[in-house]
Amino acid sequence: MDFLVLFLFYLTFLLIGVVLICIITKNQRLKGLVLGGAQVCSCIIPQCLQRAVQRLLHQLFHTRNPTFIILHLLLQGLVYAEYTLEIFGYCQELEFYLPYLLLPYVLLGVNLVFFTLTSSANPGTINKMNESFLLQVYEFDDVMFPGNARCSSCDLRKPARSKHCRVCDWCVHRFDHHCVWVNNCIGAWNTRYFLIYLLTLTAMAATIAILSVAFLVRLVAVSDLYQETYIDDFGHFQSVDTVFLIQYLFLAFPRIIFLLGFVMVLSLLLAGYLCFTLYLAATNQTTNEWCRGDWAWCQHCPLVAQSPSAEPHIYQNIHSHGFWNNLQEIFLPAIPCSEKKKK
C-alpha cells in the first residue's frame, strides 16, 4: 500500500512535469532550449529506449485513451481511503465537528458529477450541420483567426476561436485545450463543467489538507507533546521543538504525514491553475489564445525577446465584453437547435 502510494506520487509529478514542458514548448525560443537538451540526452540514452519512450509519450498525449482517467480515479481512491481509514476515525475520537469531516465526501460527489459531465459532454464539435451557425457566433479578428480559413483535416470553414484537435481529430468551437485527465477537449459547450470540476477538485485537496493539519495540531495540544523533553545525542535534556515534533509525528503517523505533503503540494498546483483558468474566463480568453498571443510582458523576457529588427505586435482581445457578460457566455453558451434536441 505504501509503495503504491509512493509510486503514484512520483508518477503524478513526473506527468505534471511533462505537461509543463508541453506548455513551455508553445514558445519557439523555449522550445529550442528543450529540443537542445533532448539532443544532448539522445547522445547518452540508447536508441531502443528512446523509441520506447517516444511511443509511450505518443500514446499518452497524442491519442485518446483512458490512462489518465484511471490514474485520476486511482489517486482519488487512495487519498480518500487514507482519509477514511485514519484521519476520519482519529478526528471522531478527538470530537471534531462532524459536518467538517463529511465535507470532503460532499465535494467528492459533486466533483465526480462534473468530472463525468466534462469527459462525456460534447465540447463543441464542428460539423456540416452546425458550421454556418458557429461561423456567426464570434467575430473574426483577421490576425489570429482569419475569416477565410479552412480546416485541412475536416474540410470545413473554421469559425473564429476554433481549432482542430490533433488528439480527437475534430474541430472544436472556442477551443481551450485538450485535457488528458478527462480524455476530452475543453471547448465552448463543456468549459462550464470543467470550471466547476477544477474548483471542487481544488477544494477537495485543500479541505483534506486543512483537516489533516487540524488533526495533528489537536493531537499535539491534547497530548501536551510540546511540554515534553527528550535526551539528545550528548545525553542532555532538551525541550521539544518544532523539528522534533515533525520527526515524531512522521514516525508515529507516516501515511498521514505523507498524505498531508501530497495534498498540500497538489492544492498549491491546482489553486494556481484554477486562478489562471478563472482569469481566462473573466477576460474571455482561451488557453489556446493565451499561448498563441504575443503578450507585452513576454517580449521583455530574455528567453523569448524578439530581435530588434522584428516589429512588436501585441494581440488584441476583441471578444471580452465585461466580467459578467464573459461569465454568462461560458455558462450559457450559444448552442444550435439541433444540438439542443440531441440533449
Short mmCIF file of C-alpha atoms in Angstrom, two decimals:
data_model
loop_
_atom_site.label_atom_id
_atom_site.label_comp_id
_atom_site.label_asym_id
_atom_site.label_seq_id
_atom_site.Cartn_x
_atom_site.Cartn_y
_atom_site.Cartn_z
CA MET A 1 0.00 0.00 0.00
CA ASP A 2 2.72 2.48 0.99
CA PHE A 3 4.86 1.52 -2.00
CA LEU A 4 1.91 2.01 -4.36
CA VAL A 5 1.12 5.44 -2.92
CA LEU A 6 4.78 6.45 -3.23
CA PHE A 7 4.94 5.19 -6.81
CA LEU A 8 1.79 7.08 -7.81
CA PHE A 9 3.05 10.22 -6.07
CA TYR A 10 6.25 10.33 -8.11
CA LEU A 11 4.44 9.26 -11.27
CA THR A 12 1.96 12.12 -10.86
CA PHE A 13 4.67 14.74 -10.55
CA LEU A 14 6.53 13.23 -13.48
CA LEU A 15 3.39 13.59 -15.59
CA ILE A 16 2.87 17.15 -14.34
CA GLY A 17 6.44 17.91 -15.42
CA VAL A 18 5.78 16.52 -18.88
CA VAL A 19 2.61 18.60 -19.20
CA LEU A 20 4.50 21.75 -18.14
CA ILE A 21 7.15 21.02 -20.77
CA CYS A 22 4.40 20.70 -23.37
CA ILE A 23 3.07 24.13 -22.34
CA ILE A 24 6.52 25.69 -22.36
CA THR A 25 7.25 24.41 -25.85
CA LYS A 26 4.39 26.55 -27.20
CA ASN A 27 7.04 29.27 -27.30
CA GLN A 28 9.66 28.88 -30.04
CA ARG A 29 12.67 30.08 -28.01
CA LEU A 30 11.91 27.83 -25.05
CA LYS A 31 11.11 25.04 -27.47
CA GLY A 32 14.63 25.41 -28.86
CA LEU A 33 16.11 25.10 -25.38
CA VAL A 34 14.08 21.97 -24.67
CA LEU A 35 15.00 20.41 -28.01
CA GLY A 36 18.66 21.23 -27.38
CA GLY A 37 18.52 19.42 -24.06
CA ALA A 38 16.79 16.49 -25.72
CA GLN A 39 19.57 16.26 -28.32
CA VAL A 40 22.18 16.11 -25.57
CA CYS A 41 20.25 13.32 -23.82
CA SER A 42 19.89 11.43 -27.13
CA CYS A 43 23.66 11.00 -27.25
CA ILE A 44 23.59 9.17 -23.90
CA ILE A 45 20.32 7.22 -23.87
CA PRO A 46 20.17 4.07 -26.08
CA GLN A 47 18.09 4.31 -29.26
CA CYS A 48 15.78 1.43 -28.30
CA LEU A 49 14.90 3.17 -25.02
CA GLN A 50 14.33 6.48 -26.83
CA ARG A 51 11.91 4.84 -29.27
CA ALA A 52 10.06 3.14 -26.43
CA VAL A 53 9.70 6.45 -24.57
CA GLN A 54 8.54 8.23 -27.73
CA ARG A 55 5.89 5.56 -28.36
CA LEU A 56 4.73 5.81 -24.75
CA LEU A 57 4.51 9.62 -24.86
CA HIS A 58 2.68 9.49 -28.18
CA GLN A 59 0.20 7.01 -26.76
CA LEU A 60 -0.35 9.09 -23.61
CA PHE A 61 -0.54 12.60 -25.06
CA HIS A 62 -1.44 12.24 -28.74
CA THR A 63 -4.17 9.59 -28.71
CA ARG A 64 -7.46 9.36 -26.85
CA ASN A 65 -7.05 6.76 -24.12
CA PRO A 66 -8.38 6.28 -20.56
CA THR A 67 -4.95 6.06 -18.91
CA PHE A 68 -5.16 9.38 -17.11
CA ILE A 69 -8.80 8.86 -16.16
CA ILE A 70 -7.81 5.59 -14.46
CA LEU A 71 -4.84 7.28 -12.78
CA HIS A 72 -7.07 10.19 -11.71
CA LEU A 73 -9.67 7.90 -10.11
CA LEU A 74 -6.98 5.70 -8.55
CA LEU A 75 -5.30 8.68 -6.90
CA GLN A 76 -8.64 9.94 -5.60
CA GLY A 77 -9.44 6.49 -4.25
CA LEU A 78 -6.11 6.19 -2.44
CA VAL A 79 -6.39 9.66 -0.92
CA TYR A 80 -9.94 9.06 0.29
CA ALA A 81 -9.09 5.56 1.55
CA GLU A 82 -6.33 7.00 3.72
CA TYR A 83 -8.58 9.86 4.86
CA THR A 84 -11.40 7.46 5.77
CA LEU A 85 -9.32 4.77 7.45
CA GLU A 86 -7.16 7.04 9.58
CA ILE A 87 -7.90 10.77 9.64
CA PHE A 88 -11.71 10.46 9.82
CA GLY A 89 -11.54 7.94 12.68
CA TYR A 90 -8.93 9.85 14.67
CA CYS A 91 -10.83 13.12 14.24
CA GLN A 92 -14.02 11.48 15.51
CA GLU A 93 -12.16 10.33 18.62
CA LEU A 94 -10.95 13.91 19.14
CA GLU A 95 -14.58 15.11 18.80
CA PHE A 96 -14.26 17.15 15.61
CA TYR A 97 -17.44 18.74 14.28
CA LEU A 98 -18.97 16.03 12.08
CA PRO A 99 -20.11 18.26 9.14
CA TYR A 100 -16.49 19.38 8.71
CA LEU A 101 -15.39 15.75 8.45
CA LEU A 102 -18.12 14.96 5.91
CA LEU A 103 -17.34 17.98 3.71
CA PRO A 104 -14.65 16.14 1.64
CA TYR A 105 -17.23 13.44 0.75
CA VAL A 106 -19.76 16.08 -0.38
CA LEU A 107 -17.09 17.71 -2.54
CA LEU A 108 -16.13 14.30 -3.93
CA GLY A 109 -19.72 13.63 -5.01
CA VAL A 110 -20.03 16.99 -6.75
CA ASN A 111 -16.61 16.58 -8.32
CA LEU A 112 -17.41 13.16 -9.78
CA VAL A 113 -20.63 14.51 -11.31
CA PHE A 114 -18.86 17.34 -13.11
CA PHE A 115 -15.89 15.11 -13.96
CA THR A 116 -18.33 12.82 -15.76
CA LEU A 117 -20.03 15.75 -17.49
CA THR A 118 -16.70 17.23 -18.60
CA SER A 119 -15.41 13.96 -20.01
CA SER A 120 -18.65 12.88 -21.71
CA ALA A 121 -20.15 16.19 -22.92
CA ASN A 122 -19.73 17.41 -26.47
CA PRO A 123 -17.07 20.16 -26.23
CA GLY A 124 -18.37 21.92 -29.34
CA THR A 125 -17.56 19.66 -32.26
CA ILE A 126 -17.94 21.46 -35.59
CA ASN A 127 -19.65 19.60 -38.43
CA LYS A 128 -21.57 20.45 -41.61
CA MET A 129 -24.82 20.69 -39.65
CA ASN A 130 -23.69 23.48 -37.31
CA GLU A 131 -20.91 25.06 -39.37
CA SER A 132 -22.98 28.01 -40.65
CA PHE A 133 -24.39 28.73 -37.18
CA LEU A 134 -21.00 28.68 -35.42
CA LEU A 135 -19.44 30.93 -38.07
CA GLN A 136 -21.71 33.72 -36.81
CA VAL A 137 -21.06 33.35 -33.08
CA TYR A 138 -17.69 35.13 -32.88
CA GLU A 139 -16.17 37.95 -34.90
CA PHE A 140 -13.05 37.22 -36.96
CA ASP A 141 -10.06 39.36 -35.98
CA ASP A 142 -8.07 38.59 -39.18
CA VAL A 143 -4.93 38.22 -37.05
CA MET A 144 -5.21 35.03 -35.07
CA PHE A 145 -8.44 33.90 -36.75
CA PRO A 146 -8.70 34.87 -40.44
CA GLY A 147 -12.18 34.82 -41.93
CA ASN A 148 -11.43 32.62 -44.93
CA ALA A 149 -9.55 29.81 -43.16
CA ARG A 150 -10.49 26.18 -43.77
CA CYS A 151 -9.52 23.11 -41.82
CA SER A 152 -7.36 20.84 -43.97
CA SER A 153 -8.41 17.78 -41.95
CA CYS A 154 -12.17 18.35 -41.63
CA ASP A 155 -12.60 20.30 -44.91
CA LEU A 156 -14.80 22.82 -43.07
CA ARG A 157 -14.60 26.57 -42.68
CA LYS A 158 -13.05 27.38 -39.34
CA PRO A 159 -15.22 29.60 -37.09
CA ALA A 160 -13.39 32.24 -35.08
CA ARG A 161 -11.74 30.88 -31.92
CA SER A 162 -11.95 27.28 -33.17
CA LYS A 163 -9.09 24.83 -33.55
CA HIS A 164 -8.59 21.32 -34.87
CA CYS A 165 -7.63 18.96 -32.03
CA ARG A 166 -4.96 16.55 -33.24
CA VAL A 167 -5.77 14.10 -30.45
CA CYS A 168 -9.54 13.90 -31.03
CA ASP A 169 -9.23 14.63 -34.79
CA TRP A 170 -12.07 17.13 -34.96
CA CYS A 171 -12.50 20.90 -34.90
CA VAL A 172 -13.78 22.36 -31.63
CA HIS A 173 -15.72 25.60 -31.23
CA ARG A 174 -13.99 28.05 -28.84
CA PHE A 175 -11.22 25.52 -28.32
CA ASP A 176 -9.40 25.89 -25.00
CA HIS A 177 -7.19 22.80 -24.70
CA HIS A 178 -7.27 19.02 -24.75
CA CYS A 179 -7.30 17.73 -21.16
CA VAL A 180 -5.78 14.28 -20.76
CA TRP A 181 -7.24 13.95 -17.24
CA VAL A 182 -10.81 13.91 -18.62
CA ASN A 183 -9.84 12.43 -22.03
CA ASN A 184 -11.74 15.16 -23.84
CA CYS A 185 -11.34 18.59 -25.35
CA ILE A 186 -12.39 21.65 -23.37
CA GLY A 187 -14.50 23.83 -25.63
CA ALA A 188 -17.45 26.18 -25.69
CA TRP A 189 -20.01 23.64 -24.50
CA ASN A 190 -18.18 21.98 -21.60
CA THR A 191 -15.96 24.76 -20.21
CA ARG A 192 -18.63 25.45 -17.55
CA TYR A 193 -18.42 21.84 -16.36
CA PHE A 194 -14.63 21.94 -16.40
CA LEU A 195 -14.51 25.08 -14.23
CA ILE A 196 -16.72 23.53 -11.54
CA TYR A 197 -14.79 20.26 -11.75
CA LEU A 198 -11.50 22.11 -11.23
CA LEU A 199 -12.97 24.23 -8.43
CA THR A 200 -14.27 21.21 -6.49
CA LEU A 201 -11.03 19.27 -7.09
CA THR A 202 -9.03 22.14 -5.60
CA ALA A 203 -11.46 22.43 -2.68
CA MET A 204 -11.20 18.66 -2.03
CA ALA A 205 -7.41 18.73 -1.79
CA ALA A 206 -7.41 21.90 0.34
CA THR A 207 -10.11 20.57 2.71
CA ILE A 208 -8.27 17.29 3.32
CA ALA A 209 -5.02 19.21 3.88
CA ILE A 210 -6.70 21.53 6.40
CA LEU A 211 -8.34 18.65 8.28
CA SER A 212 -5.04 16.74 8.38
CA VAL A 213 -3.24 19.75 9.83
CA ALA A 214 -6.09 20.34 12.30
CA PHE A 215 -5.87 16.71 13.47
CA LEU A 216 -2.11 16.91 14.03
CA VAL A 217 -2.37 20.22 15.87
CA ARG A 218 -5.20 18.94 18.07
CA LEU A 219 -3.22 15.77 18.78
CA VAL A 220 -0.16 17.74 19.88
CA ALA A 221 -2.32 20.02 22.06
CA VAL A 222 -4.24 17.17 23.72
CA SER A 223 -1.14 15.04 24.43
CA ASP A 224 0.93 18.03 25.65
CA LEU A 225 3.84 16.94 23.45
CA TYR A 226 5.17 20.48 23.24
CA GLN A 227 5.77 20.43 27.01
CA GLU A 228 7.81 17.21 26.98
CA THR A 229 11.60 16.87 26.99
CA TYR A 230 13.95 14.43 25.30
CA ILE A 231 17.59 13.37 25.60
CA ASP A 232 19.83 14.46 22.73
CA ASP A 233 22.90 12.66 21.38
CA PHE A 234 25.09 14.18 24.08
CA GLY A 235 22.88 12.97 26.94
CA HIS A 236 21.40 16.40 27.67
CA PHE A 237 17.70 17.10 28.26
CA GLN A 238 16.18 19.30 25.56
CA SER A 239 12.75 20.85 25.24
CA VAL A 240 10.65 19.59 22.36
CA ASP A 241 10.93 21.95 19.40
CA THR A 242 9.19 22.10 16.03
CA VAL A 243 11.75 19.91 14.24
CA PHE A 244 11.45 17.19 16.88
CA LEU A 245 7.64 17.35 16.72
CA ILE A 246 7.67 16.90 12.94
CA GLN A 247 10.06 13.96 13.22
CA TYR A 248 7.94 12.37 15.95
CA LEU A 249 4.70 12.79 14.01
CA PHE A 250 6.30 11.41 10.86
CA LEU A 251 7.43 8.28 12.73
CA ALA A 252 4.09 7.91 14.54
CA PHE A 253 1.81 8.68 11.53
CA PRO A 254 3.92 8.24 8.36
CA ARG A 255 0.97 7.75 5.99
CA ILE A 256 -0.87 10.81 7.32
CA ILE A 257 2.24 12.99 7.01
CA PHE A 258 2.85 11.69 3.51
CA LEU A 259 -0.79 12.32 2.57
CA LEU A 260 -0.57 15.82 4.03
CA GLY A 261 2.51 16.66 1.97
CA PHE A 262 0.89 15.28 -1.17
CA VAL A 263 -2.41 17.16 -0.83
CA MET A 264 -0.65 20.39 0.17
CA VAL A 265 1.51 20.37 -2.96
CA LEU A 266 -1.49 19.32 -5.04
CA SER A 267 -3.59 22.13 -3.53
CA LEU A 268 -1.00 24.74 -4.47
CA LEU A 269 -0.69 23.43 -8.02
CA LEU A 270 -4.45 23.22 -8.51
CA ALA A 271 -5.04 26.62 -6.92
CA GLY A 272 -2.52 28.21 -9.26
CA TYR A 273 -4.10 26.59 -12.30
CA LEU A 274 -7.60 27.47 -11.05
CA CYS A 275 -6.64 31.14 -10.71
CA PHE A 276 -5.22 31.10 -14.24
CA THR A 277 -8.39 29.47 -15.59
CA LEU A 278 -10.63 31.96 -13.79
CA TYR A 279 -8.53 34.81 -15.16
CA LEU A 280 -9.05 33.48 -18.69
CA ALA A 281 -12.79 33.13 -18.05
CA ALA A 282 -13.08 36.65 -16.64
CA THR A 283 -11.25 38.16 -19.62
CA ASN A 284 -12.94 35.91 -22.22
CA GLN A 285 -9.79 34.18 -23.39
CA THR A 286 -8.91 30.56 -24.01
CA THR A 287 -5.70 28.75 -23.18
CA ASN A 288 -5.09 28.35 -26.91
CA GLU A 289 -5.43 32.10 -27.49
CA TRP A 290 -3.30 32.95 -24.47
CA CYS A 291 -0.49 30.67 -25.66
CA ARG A 292 -0.62 31.97 -29.23
CA GLY A 293 -0.89 35.63 -28.29
CA ASP A 294 2.30 37.71 -28.36
CA TRP A 295 1.95 39.40 -24.96
CA ALA A 296 3.88 42.51 -24.00
CA TRP A 297 5.34 41.01 -20.81
CA CYS A 298 6.73 38.08 -22.84
CA GLN A 299 8.63 40.48 -25.09
CA HIS A 300 10.72 41.67 -22.13
CA CYS A 301 11.68 38.16 -21.05
CA PRO A 302 15.32 37.38 -22.07
CA LEU A 303 14.38 33.87 -23.19
CA VAL A 304 11.59 34.95 -25.52
CA ALA A 305 12.58 38.50 -26.50
CA GLN A 306 12.33 39.28 -30.20
CA SER A 307 15.18 40.58 -32.27
CA PRO A 308 15.48 44.40 -32.54
CA SER A 309 14.53 44.27 -36.22
CA ALA A 310 11.25 42.48 -35.55
CA GLU A 311 8.15 44.63 -35.42
CA PRO A 312 6.47 44.34 -31.99
CA HIS A 313 2.91 43.10 -32.20
CA ILE A 314 0.51 42.60 -29.34
CA TYR A 315 -2.58 40.52 -29.89
CA GLN A 316 -5.73 42.46 -29.01
CA ASN A 317 -8.60 40.54 -27.39
CA ILE A 318 -11.77 41.69 -29.17
CA HIS A 319 -14.09 39.17 -27.53
CA SER A 320 -14.15 40.48 -23.95
CA HIS A 321 -17.39 42.32 -23.13
CA GLY A 322 -17.12 42.80 -19.39
CA PHE A 323 -16.79 40.41 -16.46
CA TRP A 324 -20.43 39.32 -16.12
CA ASN A 325 -21.02 39.02 -19.86
CA ASN A 326 -17.89 36.91 -20.18
CA LEU A 327 -19.06 34.53 -17.46
CA GLN A 328 -22.55 34.40 -18.98
CA GLU A 329 -21.00 33.40 -22.29
CA ILE A 330 -19.28 30.45 -20.59
CA PHE A 331 -22.21 29.21 -18.52
CA LEU A 332 -24.85 29.96 -21.19
CA PRO A 333 -23.05 29.24 -24.48
CA ALA A 334 -24.66 29.57 -27.89
CA ILE A 335 -25.85 26.10 -28.97
CA PRO A 336 -27.54 25.23 -32.29
CA CYS A 337 -31.13 23.97 -32.08
CA SER A 338 -30.08 20.58 -33.47
CA GLU A 339 -27.63 20.08 -30.57
CA LYS A 340 -30.27 21.12 -28.02
CA LYS A 341 -32.65 18.47 -29.38
CA LYS A 342 -29.97 15.79 -29.01
CA LYS A 343 -29.59 16.69 -25.35
#
